[in-house]
Tab-separated table of C-alpha atoms and ligand atoms in Angstrom:
chain	number	residue	atom	x	y	z
U	1	MET	CA	-5.644	15.444	15.242
U	2	LYS	CA	-4.319	13.016	17.781
U	3	ARG	CA	-7.697	12.848	19.441
U	4	ASP	CA	-9.412	12.037	16.136
U	5	LEU	CA	-7.006	9.207	15.552
U	6	ILE	CA	-7.751	7.749	18.967
U	7	ILE	CA	-11.465	7.909	18.259
U	8	VAL	CA	-10.960	6.150	14.935
U	9	LEU	CA	-8.866	3.450	16.573
U	10	LEU	CA	-11.388	3.020	19.354
U	11	THR	CA	-14.231	2.741	16.878
U	12	VAL	CA	-12.421	0.156	14.778
U	13	GLY	CA	-11.431	-1.789	17.876
U	14	PHE	CA	-14.985	-1.686	19.105
U	15	MET	CA	-16.566	-2.754	15.859
U	16	THR	CA	-14.333	-5.615	14.867
U	17	PRO	CA	-15.726	-8.231	17.258
U	18	SER	CA	-19.332	-7.380	16.513
U	19	LEU	CA	-18.664	-7.440	12.771
U	20	ALA	CA	-17.001	-10.809	13.091
U	21	GLN	CA	-20.065	-12.091	14.919
U	22	SER	CA	-22.804	-10.371	12.961
U	23	GLY	CA	-25.453	-12.983	12.380
U	24	ASP	CA	-28.678	-13.161	10.457
U	25	VAL	CA	-31.661	-12.436	12.707
U	26	THR	CA	-34.158	-14.281	10.497
U	27	ARG	CA	-32.061	-17.428	10.349
U	28	GLY	CA	-31.450	-17.043	14.077
U	29	GLN	CA	-35.187	-17.042	14.729
U	30	GLN	CA	-35.389	-20.413	12.967
U	31	ASP	CA	-32.486	-21.700	15.035
U	32	PHE	CA	-34.275	-20.616	18.206
U	33	ARG	CA	-36.669	-23.505	17.627
U	34	ALA	CA	-33.952	-25.649	19.224
U	35	CYS	CA	-34.488	-23.653	22.419
U	36	ALA	CA	-38.188	-22.743	22.343
U	37	ALA	CA	-39.439	-25.986	23.866
U	38	CYS	CA	-37.615	-25.054	27.077
U	39	HIS	CA	-37.236	-21.252	27.013
U	40	SER	CA	-39.706	-18.434	26.523
U	41	LEU	CA	-38.803	-14.859	25.657
U	42	GLU	CA	-41.560	-13.411	27.828
U	43	PRO	CA	-40.441	-12.000	31.159
U	44	ASP	CA	-40.849	-14.556	33.974
U	45	ARG	CA	-42.617	-17.149	31.833
U	46	ASN	CA	-40.455	-20.054	32.927
U	47	MET	CA	-40.696	-23.550	31.468
U	48	THR	CA	-38.129	-26.348	31.693
U	49	GLY	CA	-35.573	-23.565	31.567
U	50	PRO	CA	-35.697	-19.935	32.750
U	51	SER	CA	-37.197	-17.132	30.659
U	52	LEU	CA	-34.489	-15.571	28.513
U	53	ALA	CA	-36.046	-12.078	28.576
U	54	GLY	CA	-33.461	-9.514	29.668
U	55	LEU	CA	-30.601	-12.017	29.278
U	56	TRP	CA	-27.723	-9.732	28.261
U	57	GLY	CA	-25.923	-8.442	31.349
U	58	ARG	CA	-27.712	-10.894	33.670
U	59	LYS	CA	-25.611	-12.967	36.053
U	60	ALA	CA	-26.034	-16.676	35.305
U	61	GLY	CA	-28.485	-18.503	37.536
U	62	THR	CA	-30.062	-15.423	39.091
U	63	LEU	CA	-33.554	-14.958	37.606
U	64	PRO	CA	-35.556	-14.715	40.875
U	65	SER	CA	-38.735	-16.315	39.473
U	66	PHE	CA	-36.915	-19.515	38.331
U	67	ASP	CA	-36.628	-22.140	41.088
U	68	ARG	CA	-34.696	-24.919	39.374
U	69	TYR	CA	-31.174	-23.617	38.703
U	70	SER	CA	-28.338	-26.062	39.318
U	71	ASP	CA	-25.731	-25.195	41.916
U	72	ALA	CA	-23.186	-25.397	39.098
U	73	LEU	CA	-24.807	-22.567	37.140
U	74	LYS	CA	-25.552	-20.465	40.228
U	75	SER	CA	-21.933	-20.595	41.372
U	76	SER	CA	-20.405	-20.165	37.901
U	77	GLY	CA	-19.846	-16.414	38.269
U	78	ILE	CA	-20.679	-15.946	34.577
U	79	VAL	CA	-22.315	-12.774	33.292
U	80	TRP	CA	-24.177	-13.318	30.006
U	81	ASN	CA	-22.778	-11.402	27.038
U	82	ASP	CA	-21.918	-12.116	23.364
U	83	ASP	CA	-18.836	-14.089	24.329
U	84	THR	CA	-20.132	-16.152	27.279
U	85	LEU	CA	-23.372	-16.967	25.452
U	86	ASP	CA	-21.464	-18.118	22.372
U	87	ARG	CA	-19.429	-20.495	24.514
U	88	TRP	CA	-22.510	-21.688	26.440
U	89	ILE	CA	-24.473	-22.481	23.287
U	90	ALA	CA	-21.448	-24.173	21.691
U	91	ASP	CA	-20.992	-26.619	24.563
U	92	PRO	CA	-22.878	-25.950	27.810
U	93	GLN	CA	-21.164	-28.755	29.751
U	94	ARG	CA	-17.722	-27.477	28.816
U	95	ILE	CA	-18.216	-23.948	30.112
U	96	VAL	CA	-20.278	-24.994	33.177
U	97	PRO	CA	-19.670	-28.661	34.068
U	98	ASP	CA	-22.641	-30.337	35.807
U	99	ASN	CA	-25.187	-27.732	34.756
U	100	ASP	CA	-28.738	-29.007	34.212
U	101	MET	CA	-29.450	-27.843	30.661
U	102	PRO	CA	-30.100	-30.975	28.567
U	103	PHE	CA	-28.661	-29.605	25.343
U	104	GLU	CA	-25.596	-30.900	23.510
U	105	GLY	CA	-24.663	-27.594	21.889
U	106	ILE	CA	-24.506	-26.033	18.418
U	107	LYS	CA	-21.105	-26.726	16.892
U	108	GLU	CA	-21.419	-24.487	13.833
U	109	SER	CA	-20.218	-20.963	14.671
U	110	GLY	CA	-22.310	-19.338	11.909
U	111	ALA	CA	-25.496	-20.832	13.336
U	112	ARG	CA	-24.526	-19.604	16.814
U	113	ALA	CA	-23.917	-16.083	15.455
U	114	ASP	CA	-27.367	-16.114	13.814
U	115	LEU	CA	-29.031	-17.350	16.983
U	116	LEU	CA	-27.291	-14.743	19.146
U	117	ALA	CA	-28.203	-11.956	16.703
U	118	PHE	CA	-31.856	-12.981	17.048
U	119	LEU	CA	-31.694	-13.485	20.828
U	120	LYS	CA	-30.031	-10.138	21.432
U	121	GLU	CA	-32.976	-8.360	19.787
U	122	ALA	CA	-35.680	-10.639	21.164
U	123	THR	CA	-34.514	-10.528	24.795
U	124	LYS	CA	-34.251	-6.729	25.009
U	125	PRO	CA	-36.615	-5.228	27.572
U	126	GLY	CA	-39.990	-4.634	25.923
U	127	ALA	CA	-39.224	-6.966	22.991
U	128	ALA	CA	-41.311	-9.929	24.189
U	129	PRO	CA	-42.864	-11.607	21.169
U	130	LYS	CA	-46.599	-11.842	20.822
U	131	GLN	CA	-47.869	-14.756	22.833
U	132	SER	CA	-49.244	-16.370	19.685
U	133	ALA	CA	-45.792	-16.415	18.087
U	134	GLN	CA	-44.371	-18.108	21.138
U	135	MET	CA	-47.274	-20.566	21.199
U	136	GLN	CA	-46.750	-21.308	17.541
U	137	MET	CA	-43.113	-22.100	18.222
U	138	ASN	CA	-44.082	-24.303	21.128
U	139	GLY	CA	-46.629	-26.031	18.936
U	140	MET	CA	-43.951	-26.779	16.348
U	141	MET	CA	-41.698	-28.160	19.041
U	142	GLY	CA	-44.502	-30.233	20.531
U	143	GLY	CA	-43.588	-28.970	23.957
U	144	GLY	CA	-43.672	-25.863	26.035
U	145	HIS	CA	-46.619	-24.261	27.631
U	146	ASP	CA	-50.252	-25.366	27.439
U	147	PRO	CA	-52.964	-22.960	26.275
U	148	ASN	CA	-55.090	-21.110	28.830
U	149	LEU	CA	-56.757	-23.955	30.737
U	150	LYS	CA	-59.419	-21.714	32.222
U	151	LYS	CA	-60.983	-21.408	28.758
U	152	ILE	CA	-61.375	-24.993	27.645
U	153	LYS	CA	-64.294	-26.793	26.031
U	154	PRO	CA	-66.514	-29.097	28.123
U	155	ALA	CA	-64.859	-32.073	26.356
U	156	GLN	CA	-61.631	-31.120	28.150
U	157	GLN	CA	-63.068	-30.323	31.590
U	158	VAL	CA	-62.543	-33.320	33.843
U	159	ARG	CA	-65.463	-34.199	36.118
U	160	ALA	CA	-64.323	-37.578	37.483
U	161	ILE	CA	-61.469	-40.086	37.274
U	162	THR	CA	-61.765	-43.720	38.321
U	163	TYR	CA	-59.005	-46.302	38.561
U	164	CYS	CA	-59.483	-50.081	38.162
U	165	HIS	CA	-56.693	-52.680	37.716
U	166	ASP	CA	-54.438	-50.987	35.136
U	167	THR	CA	-57.010	-48.549	33.717
U	168	TYR	CA	-58.023	-44.957	34.373
U	169	ARG	CA	-61.458	-43.787	33.162
U	170	VAL	CA	-61.791	-40.059	32.703
U	171	THR	CA	-65.262	-38.492	32.525
U	172	THR	CA	-65.495	-35.012	31.040
U	173	ALA	CA	-68.151	-32.277	31.244
U	174	ASP	CA	-69.650	-33.309	27.887
U	175	GLY	CA	-70.692	-36.590	29.546
U	176	LYS	CA	-68.148	-38.796	27.746
U	177	THR	CA	-65.857	-41.285	29.470
U	178	ARG	CA	-62.535	-42.425	27.993
U	179	ALA	CA	-60.354	-45.286	29.186
U	180	PHE	CA	-56.540	-45.046	29.377
U	181	TRP	CA	-53.893	-47.648	30.170
U	182	GLU	CA	-52.272	-46.381	33.356
U	183	HIS	CA	-48.908	-45.809	31.633
U	184	ASN	CA	-50.535	-43.493	29.102
U	185	LEU	CA	-52.118	-40.962	31.435
U	186	ARG	CA	-49.953	-38.334	33.094
U	187	PHE	CA	-50.920	-36.144	36.008
U	188	LYS	CA	-49.495	-32.638	36.059
U	189	THR	CA	-50.077	-29.321	37.792
U	190	ASP	CA	-50.095	-25.818	36.347
U	191	SER	CA	-49.983	-23.066	38.947
U	192	SER	CA	-49.462	-20.291	36.380
U	193	LYS	CA	-52.123	-17.768	35.430
U	194	ASP	CA	-52.993	-20.039	32.496
U	195	GLY	CA	-53.553	-23.061	34.748
U	196	PRO	CA	-57.008	-24.624	35.224
U	197	GLU	CA	-59.656	-23.395	37.691
U	198	ALA	CA	-59.427	-25.044	41.100
U	199	GLY	CA	-61.631	-28.143	41.055
U	200	THR	CA	-61.766	-28.327	37.244
U	201	PRO	CA	-58.759	-30.265	35.991
U	202	ALA	CA	-58.178	-30.216	32.237
U	203	ILE	CA	-57.433	-33.185	30.003
U	204	MET	CA	-55.113	-32.497	27.076
U	205	PRO	CA	-54.045	-34.934	24.379
U	206	ALA	CA	-50.358	-35.875	24.392
U	207	GLY	CA	-48.452	-37.693	21.694
U	208	MET	CA	-49.392	-38.482	18.123
U	209	MET	CA	-51.645	-41.512	18.396
U	210	GLY	CA	-54.441	-40.234	20.611
U	211	ASP	CA	-53.854	-42.974	23.176
U	212	ARG	CA	-52.073	-40.694	25.635
U	213	ALA	CA	-53.182	-37.649	27.559
U	214	SER	CA	-52.303	-35.427	30.476
U	215	VAL	CA	-54.671	-34.374	33.217
U	216	ILE	CA	-53.618	-30.991	34.539
U	217	PHE	CA	-54.676	-29.933	38.017
U	218	ALA	CA	-54.605	-26.502	39.653
U	219	SER	CA	-52.730	-27.932	42.652
U	220	PRO	CA	-51.233	-31.268	43.754
U	221	ASP	CA	-53.760	-31.432	46.629
U	222	GLU	CA	-56.496	-32.183	44.101
U	223	ILE	CA	-54.850	-35.193	42.489
U	224	GLY	CA	-55.439	-37.899	45.115
U	225	PRO	CA	-59.008	-36.906	46.061
U	226	THR	CA	-60.082	-36.684	42.392
U	227	ILE	CA	-59.089	-40.272	41.571
U	228	LYS	CA	-61.478	-42.911	42.973
U	229	THR	CA	-60.488	-46.569	42.962
U	230	GLN	CA	-63.619	-48.220	41.586
U	231	CYS	CA	-64.242	-51.239	39.344
K	301	LIG	C1	-34.439	-29.428	27.035
K	301	LIG	C2	-34.529	-28.098	27.614
K	301	LIG	C3	-33.583	-27.003	27.160
K	301	LIG	C4	-33.198	-26.672	25.882
K	301	LIG	C5	-33.557	-27.385	24.579
K	301	LIG	C6	-32.391	-25.489	26.001
K	301	LIG	N1	-32.284	-25.117	27.324
K	301	LIG	FE1	-31.276	-23.495	28.020
K	301	LIG	N2	-31.653	-24.101	29.928
K	301	LIG	C7	-32.401	-25.197	30.290
K	301	LIG	C8	-32.313	-25.393	31.722
K	301	LIG	C9	-32.987	-26.489	32.537
K	301	LIG	C10	-31.477	-24.357	32.217
K	301	LIG	C11	-30.999	-24.163	33.653
K	301	LIG	C12	-29.678	-24.924	33.749
K	301	LIG	C13	-29.045	-24.960	35.124
K	301	LIG	O1	-29.562	-24.353	36.065
K	301	LIG	O2	-27.994	-25.622	35.241
K	301	LIG	C14	-31.099	-23.563	31.062
K	301	LIG	C15	-30.305	-22.400	31.125
K	301	LIG	C16	-30.042	-21.589	30.060
K	301	LIG	C17	-29.388	-20.304	30.144
K	301	LIG	C18	-28.917	-19.621	31.422
K	301	LIG	C19	-30.012	-18.654	31.847
K	301	LIG	C20	-29.786	-17.950	33.175
K	301	LIG	O3	-30.754	-17.381	33.689
K	301	LIG	O4	-28.652	-17.977	33.701
K	301	LIG	C21	-29.297	-19.810	28.874
K	301	LIG	C22	-28.683	-18.503	28.447
K	301	LIG	C23	-29.899	-20.779	28.000
K	301	LIG	N3	-30.336	-21.836	28.749
K	301	LIG	C24	-30.003	-20.634	26.621
K	301	LIG	C25	-30.472	-21.643	25.773
K	301	LIG	C26	-30.455	-21.544	24.337
K	301	LIG	C27	-30.018	-20.327	23.565
K	301	LIG	C28	-30.945	-22.718	23.850
K	301	LIG	C29	-31.090	-23.162	22.417
K	301	LIG	C30	-29.874	-23.176	21.646
K	301	LIG	C31	-31.279	-23.553	25.001
K	301	LIG	N4	-30.966	-22.863	26.130
K	301	LIG	C32	-31.826	-24.820	24.921
K	301	LIG	C33	-33.123	-25.994	29.437
K	301	LIG	C34	-32.995	-26.015	28.061
């Protein structure tokens, strides 16, 4: 008898916090759009922020494949669970002052509960979403990861870049040359498996108006030698 009572008490004690926090996974998936520009749910696919795959039980600032943690987060001693994540998402600077996550927080506790309900499912080992779903989210956010740059059309394969006064001219494999004001062309690298082939940088549109673009190289060593000053 006594033992049964203890079990009942334990069960009630155990369930109360999770009941109080039970969120709506579907709404939480929508809320995750606030995070998806910077965080993927695929293991080791790091973007501005670390991959969140396998988050529960992880010590803050310890994903080995992520090179950009702040000292503040690394030395915080936090272990991620329902409680610490709720406080982090509510106000990251309050729980870890001087951390590097540019996010002001979600003040509404119901929205945080929804988001955590979704994240808890989606970050479980083996729960990585289909790449297309992640890409779709990134597309909606206008950020995140580029598509596979080894499989691009000739119109996006860069053959030559010249620079004259304030203008870059980019010639692509389809024979066309486009001019860009120097402020409107960005040079990036992508060393991931989806990055471009060595020697074949990719040009990708950036921004709404079509006047901006990024040229993405396989390695920084290619950037200087590819650009010829020539008027
Ligand atoms: C603008 C980019 C950006 C957005 C938006 C963003 N994060 Fe982050 N996040 C980061 C960066 C950068 C870090 C690393 C911070 C540091 O090292 O101080 C980080 C760290 C984290 C960590 C710690 C991970 C670890 O390995 O210790 C968690 C958890 C996290 N973010 C969750 C979220 C959630 C949930 C959202 C959406 C509500 C979100 N982030 C929105 C960039 C972002």
